[in-house]
PDB file of C-alpha atoms in Angstrom:
ATOM      1  CA  UNK K   1      28.295  -5.820  13.013  1.00 72.00           C
ATOM      2  CA  UNK K   2      26.952  -5.348  16.490  1.00 85.00           C
ATOM      3  CA  UNK K   3      23.254  -4.531  16.661  1.00 94.00           C
ATOM      4  CA  UNK K   4      21.529  -1.648  18.372  1.00 97.00           C
ATOM      5  CA  UNK K   5      22.146  -1.679  22.090  1.00 97.00           C
ATOM      6  CA  UNK K   6      20.003  -0.078  24.749  1.00 98.00           C
ATOM      7  CA  UNK K   7      20.789   0.469  28.396  1.00 97.00           C
ATOM      8  CA  UNK K   8      19.494  -0.245  30.884  1.00 97.00           C
ATOM      9  CA  UNK K   9      17.264  -3.146  29.873  1.00 97.00           C
ATOM     10  CA  UNK K  10      14.983  -2.838  32.890  1.00 97.00           C
ATOM     11  CA  UNK K  11      14.243   0.063  35.162  1.00 97.00           C
ATOM     12  CA  UNK K  12      11.898   0.674  38.070  1.00 98.00           C
ATOM     13  CA  UNK K  13      11.224   4.256  39.053  1.00 98.00           C
ATOM     14  CA  UNK K  14       8.842   6.103  41.324  1.00 98.00           C
ATOM     15  CA  UNK K  15       6.317   8.702  40.216  1.00 98.00           C
ATOM     16  CA  UNK K  16       7.870  12.144  40.033  1.00 98.00           C
ATOM     17  CA  UNK K  17      11.391  10.909  39.366  1.00 98.00           C
ATOM     18  CA  UNK K  18      13.224  11.346  36.115  1.00 98.00           C
ATOM     19  CA  UNK K  19      14.942   8.768  33.939  1.00 98.00           C
ATOM     20  CA  UNK K  20      17.550   8.714  31.170  1.00 98.00           C
ATOM     21  CA  UNK K  21      17.685   5.912  28.624  1.00 98.00           C
ATOM     22  CA  UNK K  22      20.601   5.301  26.307  1.00 98.00           C
ATOM     23  CA  UNK K  23      20.856   3.945  22.781  1.00 98.00           C
ATOM     24  CA  UNK K  24      23.930   3.015  20.733  1.00 98.00           C
ATOM     25  CA  UNK K  25      23.111   2.614  17.018  1.00 98.00           C
ATOM     26  CA  UNK K  26      24.687   0.210  14.577  1.00 97.00           C
ATOM     27  CA  UNK K  27      28.125   1.416  13.558  1.00 96.00           C
ATOM     28  CA  UNK K  28      27.792   3.783  10.597  1.00 94.00           C
ATOM     29  CA  UNK K  29      24.133   4.536  11.195  1.00 95.00           C
ATOM     30  CA  UNK K  30      23.472   8.217  11.693  1.00 95.00           C
ATOM     31  CA  UNK K  31      19.733   8.245  12.338  1.00 96.00           C
ATOM     32  CA  UNK K  32      18.154   7.239  15.633  1.00 97.00           C
ATOM     33  CA  UNK K  33      14.439   7.065  16.391  1.00 97.00           C
ATOM     34  CA  UNK K  34      12.696   6.421  19.693  1.00 98.00           C
ATOM     35  CA  UNK K  35       9.334   4.715  20.208  1.00 98.00           C
ATOM     36  CA  UNK K  36       7.127   3.949  23.167  1.00 98.00           C
ATOM     37  CA  UNK K  37       5.294   0.616  23.073  1.00 97.00           C
ATOM     38  CA  UNK K  38       2.332  -0.210  25.322  1.00 95.00           C
ATOM     39  CA  UNK K  39      -0.293  -2.956  24.980  1.00 90.00           C
ATOM     40  CA  UNK K  40      -3.076  -0.425  24.510  1.00 87.00           C
ATOM     41  CA  UNK K  41      -1.471   2.094  22.148  1.00 90.00           C
ATOM     42  CA  UNK K  42       1.003  -0.052  20.282  1.00 92.00           C
ATOM     43  CA  UNK K  43       4.217   1.454  18.969  1.00 96.00           C
ATOM     44  CA  UNK K  44       4.137   5.246  19.137  1.00 96.00           C
ATOM     45  CA  UNK K  45       6.776   7.532  17.664  1.00 97.00           C
ATOM     46  CA  UNK K  46       8.594   9.800  20.116  1.00 98.00           C
ATOM     47  CA  UNK K  47      11.366  11.514  18.143  1.00 95.00           C
ATOM     48  CA  UNK K  48      13.955  11.077  15.443  1.00 96.00           C
ATOM     49  CA  UNK K  49      17.495  12.415  15.295  1.00 97.00           C
ATOM     50  CA  UNK K  50      19.924  12.697  12.422  1.00 96.00           C
ATOM     51  CA  UNK K  51      23.324  14.370  12.597  1.00 94.00           C
ATOM     52  CA  UNK K  52      22.645  15.580  16.141  1.00 95.00           C
ATOM     53  CA  UNK K  53      19.477  17.421  15.053  1.00 96.00           C
ATOM     54  CA  UNK K  54      15.938  16.480  15.944  1.00 96.00           C
ATOM     55  CA  UNK K  55      14.195  15.928  12.614  1.00 95.00           C
ATOM     56  CA  UNK K  56      10.764  14.832  13.805  1.00 95.00           C
ATOM     57  CA  UNK K  57       8.859  14.817  17.061  1.00 96.00           C
ATOM     58  CA  UNK K  58       5.799  12.801  18.006  1.00 95.00           C
ATOM     59  CA  UNK K  59       2.793  13.888  19.988  1.00 95.00           C
ATOM     60  CA  UNK K  60       4.200  13.529  23.490  1.00 97.00           C
ATOM     61  CA  UNK K  61       4.377  16.107  26.301  1.00 97.00           C
ATOM     62  CA  UNK K  62       7.456  18.203  26.867  1.00 96.00           C
ATOM     63  CA  UNK K  63       8.493  15.897  29.732  1.00 98.00           C
ATOM     64  CA  UNK K  64       9.899  13.658  27.012  1.00 98.00           C
ATOM     65  CA  UNK K  65      13.121  14.915  25.500  1.00 97.00           C
ATOM     66  CA  UNK K  66      16.094  13.519  23.708  1.00 97.00           C
ATOM     67  CA  UNK K  67      19.412  14.289  22.157  1.00 98.00           C
ATOM     68  CA  UNK K  68      21.980  12.789  19.855  1.00 98.00           C
ATOM     69  CA  UNK K  69      25.724  13.017  20.202  1.00 97.00           C
ATOM     70  CA  UNK K  70      28.405  13.423  17.561  1.00 96.00           C
ATOM     71  CA  UNK K  71      29.086   9.655  17.594  1.00 95.00           C
ATOM     72  CA  UNK K  72      25.359   9.097  16.798  1.00 96.00           C
ATOM     73  CA  UNK K  73      24.608   7.661  20.228  1.00 98.00           C
ATOM     74  CA  UNK K  74      21.341   8.955  21.614  1.00 98.00           C
ATOM     75  CA  UNK K  75      19.681   9.463  24.956  1.00 98.00           C
ATOM     76  CA  UNK K  76      16.100  10.154  25.893  1.00 98.00           C
ATOM     77  CA  UNK K  77      14.953  11.662  29.137  1.00 98.00           C
ATOM     78  CA  UNK K  78      11.591  11.583  30.840  1.00 98.00           C
ATOM     79  CA  UNK K  79      11.088  13.993  33.701  1.00 95.00           C
ATOM     80  CA  UNK K  80       8.401  13.944  36.393  1.00 97.00           C
ATOM     81  CA  UNK K  81       7.462  10.350  35.685  1.00 98.00           C
ATOM     82  CA  UNK K  82       3.808   9.326  35.694  1.00 98.00           C
ATOM     83  CA  UNK K  83       2.319   5.846  36.072  1.00 97.00           C
ATOM     84  CA  UNK K  84       1.240   5.992  32.429  1.00 97.00           C
ATOM     85  CA  UNK K  85       4.865   6.252  31.335  1.00 98.00           C
ATOM     86  CA  UNK K  86       5.338   2.565  32.146  1.00 98.00           C
ATOM     87  CA  UNK K  87       6.168   1.025  28.783  1.00 97.00           C
ATOM     88  CA  UNK K  88       8.785  -0.584  26.597  1.00 97.00           C
ATOM     89  CA  UNK K  89      10.973   2.119  25.079  1.00 98.00           C
ATOM     90  CA  UNK K  90      12.505   1.103  21.792  1.00 98.00           C
ATOM     91  CA  UNK K  91      15.320   2.728  19.932  1.00 98.00           C
ATOM     92  CA  UNK K  92      15.907   2.126  16.227  1.00 97.00           C
ATOM     93  CA  UNK K  93      18.757   3.135  13.983  1.00 97.00           C
ATOM     94  CA  UNK K  94      18.981   3.521  10.219  1.00 95.00           C
ATOM     95  CA  UNK K  95      21.754   4.539   7.824  1.00 91.00           C
ATOM     96  CA  UNK K  96      20.358   7.926   6.916  1.00 87.00           C
ATOM     97  CA  UNK K  97      17.408  10.249   6.694  1.00 87.00           C
ATOM     98  CA  UNK K  98      15.352  11.682   3.871  1.00 83.00           C
ATOM     99  CA  UNK K  99      14.493   8.403   2.214  1.00 83.00           C
ATOM    100  CA  UNK K 100      12.625   5.428   3.576  1.00 85.00           C
ATOM    101  CA  UNK K 101      15.146   3.270   5.372  1.00 90.00           C
ATOM    102  CA  UNK K 102      14.577   0.055   7.205  1.00 93.00           C
ATOM    103  CA  UNK K 103      14.799   0.523  10.924  1.00 95.00           C
ATOM    104  CA  UNK K 104      16.987  -1.701  13.078  1.00 97.00           C
ATOM    105  CA  UNK K 105      15.511  -1.961  16.543  1.00 98.00           C
ATOM    106  CA  UNK K 106      17.224  -2.571  19.830  1.00 97.00           C
ATOM    107  CA  UNK K 107      15.842  -4.909  22.489  1.00 96.00           C
ATOM    108  CA  UNK K 108      14.214  -2.037  24.370  1.00 97.00           C
ATOM    109  CA  UNK K 109      14.219  -0.701  27.906  1.00 98.00           C
ATOM    110  CA  UNK K 110      11.329  -1.874  30.049  1.00 97.00           C
ATOM    111  CA  UNK K 111      10.380   1.040  32.334  1.00 98.00           C
ATOM    112  CA  UNK K 112       8.058   0.475  35.259  1.00 98.00           C
ATOM    113  CA  UNK K 113       6.787   3.482  37.189  1.00 98.00           C
ATOM    114  CA  UNK K 114       5.340   2.786  40.634  1.00 97.00           C
TER     115      UNK K 114
ATOM    116  CA  UNK N   1      -8.359  11.595  11.869  1.00 78.00           C
ATOM    117  CA  UNK N   2      -5.455   9.459  10.695  1.00 82.00           C
ATOM    118  CA  UNK N   3      -5.782   5.748  11.306  1.00 89.00           C
ATOM    119  CA  UNK N   4      -3.877   2.569  10.534  1.00 93.00           C
ATOM    120  CA  UNK N   5      -5.896  -0.595  11.071  1.00 93.00           C
ATOM    121  CA  UNK N   6      -4.556  -4.103  10.925  1.00 93.00           C
ATOM    122  CA  UNK N   7      -7.383  -6.499  10.209  1.00 77.00           C
ATOM    123  CA  UNK N   8      -7.495  -8.376  13.433  1.00 73.00           C
ATOM    124  CA  UNK N   9      -5.623  -8.589  16.671  1.00 81.00           C
ATOM    125  CA  UNK N  10      -5.031 -12.302  16.243  1.00 90.00           C
ATOM    126  CA  UNK N  11      -5.063 -14.772  13.392  1.00 93.00           C
ATOM    127  CA  UNK N  12      -4.780 -18.563  13.705  1.00 95.00           C
ATOM    128  CA  UNK N  13      -3.924 -20.705  10.698  1.00 96.00           C
ATOM    129  CA  UNK N  14      -2.805 -24.248  10.032  1.00 97.00           C
ATOM    130  CA  UNK N  15       0.755 -25.064   9.109  1.00 97.00           C
ATOM    131  CA  UNK N  16       1.290 -25.142   5.354  1.00 97.00           C
ATOM    132  CA  UNK N  17      -1.494 -22.667   4.578  1.00 97.00           C
ATOM    133  CA  UNK N  18      -1.055 -19.104   3.372  1.00 97.00           C
ATOM    134  CA  UNK N  19      -1.477 -16.415   6.004  1.00 96.00           C
ATOM    135  CA  UNK N  20      -2.871 -13.103   4.765  1.00 96.00           C
ATOM    136  CA  UNK N  21      -2.634 -10.022   6.971  1.00 97.00           C
ATOM    137  CA  UNK N  22      -4.295  -6.725   6.119  1.00 97.00           C
ATOM    138  CA  UNK N  23      -3.249  -3.154   6.756  1.00 97.00           C
ATOM    139  CA  UNK N  24      -5.780  -0.414   5.989  1.00 96.00           C
ATOM    140  CA  UNK N  25      -5.156   3.285   6.415  1.00 95.00           C
ATOM    141  CA  UNK N  26      -7.178   6.492   6.314  1.00 93.00           C
ATOM    142  CA  UNK N  27      -6.064  10.096   5.912  1.00 91.00           C
ATOM    143  CA  UNK N  28      -2.524   9.119   4.985  1.00 90.00           C
ATOM    144  CA  UNK N  29      -0.820   9.406   1.620  1.00 90.00           C
ATOM    145  CA  UNK N  30       2.112   7.113   2.199  1.00 91.00           C
ATOM    146  CA  UNK N  31       4.974   7.056  -0.232  1.00 91.00           C
ATOM    147  CA  UNK N  32       6.371   4.023   1.584  1.00 94.00           C
ATOM    148  CA  UNK N  33       4.996   1.105   3.529  1.00 95.00           C
ATOM    149  CA  UNK N  34       7.028  -1.316   5.621  1.00 97.00           C
ATOM    150  CA  UNK N  35       6.280  -4.585   7.380  1.00 98.00           C
ATOM    151  CA  UNK N  36       7.979  -5.781  10.556  1.00 98.00           C
ATOM    152  CA  UNK N  37       7.893  -8.901  12.670  1.00 98.00           C
ATOM    153  CA  UNK N  38       8.018  -8.721  16.462  1.00 97.00           C
ATOM    154  CA  UNK N  39       8.566 -11.634  18.822  1.00 96.00           C
ATOM    155  CA  UNK N  40       7.617 -11.361  22.519  1.00 93.00           C
ATOM    156  CA  UNK N  41      10.119  -9.349  24.523  1.00 90.00           C
ATOM    157  CA  UNK N  42      12.101  -8.263  21.468  1.00 93.00           C
ATOM    158  CA  UNK N  43      12.261  -5.282  19.167  1.00 96.00           C
ATOM    159  CA  UNK N  44      10.600  -5.403  15.729  1.00 97.00           C
ATOM    160  CA  UNK N  45      12.590  -6.826  12.819  1.00 97.00           C
ATOM    161  CA  UNK N  46      12.280  -5.371   9.325  1.00 97.00           C
ATOM    162  CA  UNK N  47      10.825  -7.656   6.656  1.00 97.00           C
ATOM    163  CA  UNK N  48       9.858  -5.722   3.515  1.00 97.00           C
ATOM    164  CA  UNK N  49       9.528  -2.205   2.161  1.00 96.00           C
ATOM    165  CA  UNK N  50       7.247  -1.278  -0.733  1.00 96.00           C
ATOM    166  CA  UNK N  51       6.953   2.087  -2.489  1.00 94.00           C
ATOM    167  CA  UNK N  52       3.725   3.705  -3.670  1.00 93.00           C
ATOM    168  CA  UNK N  53       4.601   3.074  -7.308  1.00 92.00           C
ATOM    169  CA  UNK N  54       5.186  -0.640  -6.684  1.00 94.00           C
ATOM    170  CA  UNK N  55       2.236  -3.003  -6.723  1.00 89.00           C
ATOM    171  CA  UNK N  56       3.943  -6.022  -5.259  1.00 96.00           C
ATOM    172  CA  UNK N  57       7.173  -7.085  -3.570  1.00 96.00           C
ATOM    173  CA  UNK N  58       8.397 -10.593  -2.787  1.00 97.00           C
ATOM    174  CA  UNK N  59      11.063 -12.057  -0.546  1.00 96.00           C
ATOM    175  CA  UNK N  60      11.293 -15.821  -0.203  1.00 96.00           C
ATOM    176  CA  UNK N  61       7.901 -16.937   1.228  1.00 97.00           C
ATOM    177  CA  UNK N  62       6.753 -13.369   1.839  1.00 98.00           C
ATOM    178  CA  UNK N  63       4.719 -11.178  -0.499  1.00 98.00           C
ATOM    179  CA  UNK N  64       3.439  -7.649   0.029  1.00 98.00           C
ATOM    180  CA  UNK N  65       0.962  -5.742  -2.103  1.00 97.00           C
ATOM    181  CA  UNK N  66       0.233  -2.031  -1.916  1.00 96.00           C
ATOM    182  CA  UNK N  67      -2.983  -0.586  -3.348  1.00 94.00           C
ATOM    183  CA  UNK N  68      -3.061   3.197  -2.957  1.00 93.00           C
ATOM    184  CA  UNK N  69      -6.592   3.361  -4.393  1.00 93.00           C
ATOM    185  CA  UNK N  70      -8.006   0.965  -1.810  1.00 94.00           C
ATOM    186  CA  UNK N  71      -5.607   2.402   0.802  1.00 95.00           C
ATOM    187  CA  UNK N  72      -4.580  -1.094   1.726  1.00 96.00           C
ATOM    188  CA  UNK N  73      -1.587  -3.378   1.951  1.00 96.00           C
ATOM    189  CA  UNK N  74      -1.766  -7.140   2.099  1.00 97.00           C
ATOM    190  CA  UNK N  75       1.014  -9.249   3.599  1.00 98.00           C
ATOM    191  CA  UNK N  76       1.149 -12.917   2.661  1.00 98.00           C
ATOM    192  CA  UNK N  77       3.214 -15.744   4.138  1.00 98.00           C
ATOM    193  CA  UNK N  78       3.028 -18.845   1.983  1.00 98.00           C
ATOM    194  CA  UNK N  79       3.622 -22.382   3.285  1.00 98.00           C
ATOM    195  CA  UNK N  80       3.412 -21.041   6.827  1.00 97.00           C
ATOM    196  CA  UNK N  81       5.372 -22.712   9.614  1.00 97.00           C
ATOM    197  CA  UNK N  82       5.036 -22.618  13.419  1.00 97.00           C
ATOM    198  CA  UNK N  83       8.236 -20.521  13.447  1.00 97.00           C
ATOM    199  CA  UNK N  84       6.285 -17.792  11.627  1.00 98.00           C
ATOM    200  CA  UNK N  85       4.185 -17.264  14.753  1.00 98.00           C
ATOM    201  CA  UNK N  86       4.758 -13.665  15.855  1.00 97.00           C
ATOM    202  CA  UNK N  87       3.159 -10.229  15.774  1.00 96.00           C
ATOM    203  CA  UNK N  88       3.346  -8.514  12.392  1.00 97.00           C
ATOM    204  CA  UNK N  89       3.325  -4.726  12.195  1.00 97.00           C
ATOM    205  CA  UNK N  90       2.719  -2.502   9.210  1.00 97.00           C
ATOM    206  CA  UNK N  91       4.193   0.985   9.156  1.00 96.00           C
ATOM    207  CA  UNK N  92       3.543   3.953   6.879  1.00 95.00           C
ATOM    208  CA  UNK N  93       5.720   6.852   5.890  1.00 94.00           C
ATOM    209  CA  UNK N  94       4.301   9.807   3.966  1.00 91.00           C
ATOM    210  CA  UNK N  95       7.753  10.785   2.721  1.00 86.00           C
ATOM    211  CA  UNK N  96      11.372  10.135   3.544  1.00 84.00           C
ATOM    212  CA  UNK N  97      11.372  13.151   5.832  1.00 88.00           C
ATOM    213  CA  UNK N  98       8.435  12.089   7.972  1.00 90.00           C
ATOM    214  CA  UNK N  99       8.422   9.509  10.744  1.00 92.00           C
ATOM    215  CA  UNK N 100       7.385   5.899  10.369  1.00 93.00           C
ATOM    216  CA  UNK N 101       3.917   5.394  11.882  1.00 94.00           C
ATOM    217  CA  UNK N 102       3.024   1.888  13.038  1.00 96.00           C
ATOM    218  CA  UNK N 103      -0.219  -0.023  13.203  1.00 95.00           C
ATOM    219  CA  UNK N 104      -0.993  -2.000  16.348  1.00 95.00           C
ATOM    220  CA  UNK N 105      -0.106  -5.309  14.749  1.00 95.00           C
ATOM    221  CA  UNK N 106      -1.672  -8.697  14.106  1.00 96.00           C
ATOM    222  CA  UNK N 107      -0.629 -11.660  16.237  1.00 96.00           C
ATOM    223  CA  UNK N 108      -0.251 -14.671  13.973  1.00 97.00           C
ATOM    224  CA  UNK N 109      -0.298 -18.208  15.356  1.00 97.00           C
ATOM    225  CA  UNK N 110       0.600 -21.062  13.010  1.00 97.00           C
ATOM    226  CA  UNK N 111      -0.674 -24.339  14.378  1.00 96.00           C
ATOM    227  CA  UNK N 112       1.131 -27.584  13.546  1.00 93.00           C
TER     228      UNK N 112
END
């Protein structure tokens, strides 16, 4: 089975711009979670989707949003980028929701905001 | 406030020894606890999951304990090898409906 794929792998944006990141889960997985990883804060939860519905949301400003499509693929969007948004954005998929499932992570998208 | 603390940022041990990593938490009541391994430039990889009613879980050279009274999990790698060098993350989940919350990780270096 192919693993979780994320596109693009690297991105450089300017402050004030917006960005859309994409995640394709493992075939058959219906849950997708997004995390932001920085050296100072570690891995922080952004949001989780299951069956096209947002099930959980982390403590991030409204500039961060996401969605999930009927084929379980997911996108996250960050508007009005700030320097502090520079981070590795990781997507993880799991078979379901409501129990504790192991998460399968993608390689991440490295976002640099200048 | 809620906190997950992994004992140290970095841990160096000699090849062949047992590495023990600690995960302490406050103001959580996790039903589940997971451990992941992360190599530089890559996403975390799942290693083990343990439930609150389980004291111990093993997988090959790995062992995890979960003490809900002490609010602590210990992660052991026996007969450590240089290939075990990586950052190890613990993650808590209060229930199946809540998100997985990660600690900041411990960077393990196994020296030959």
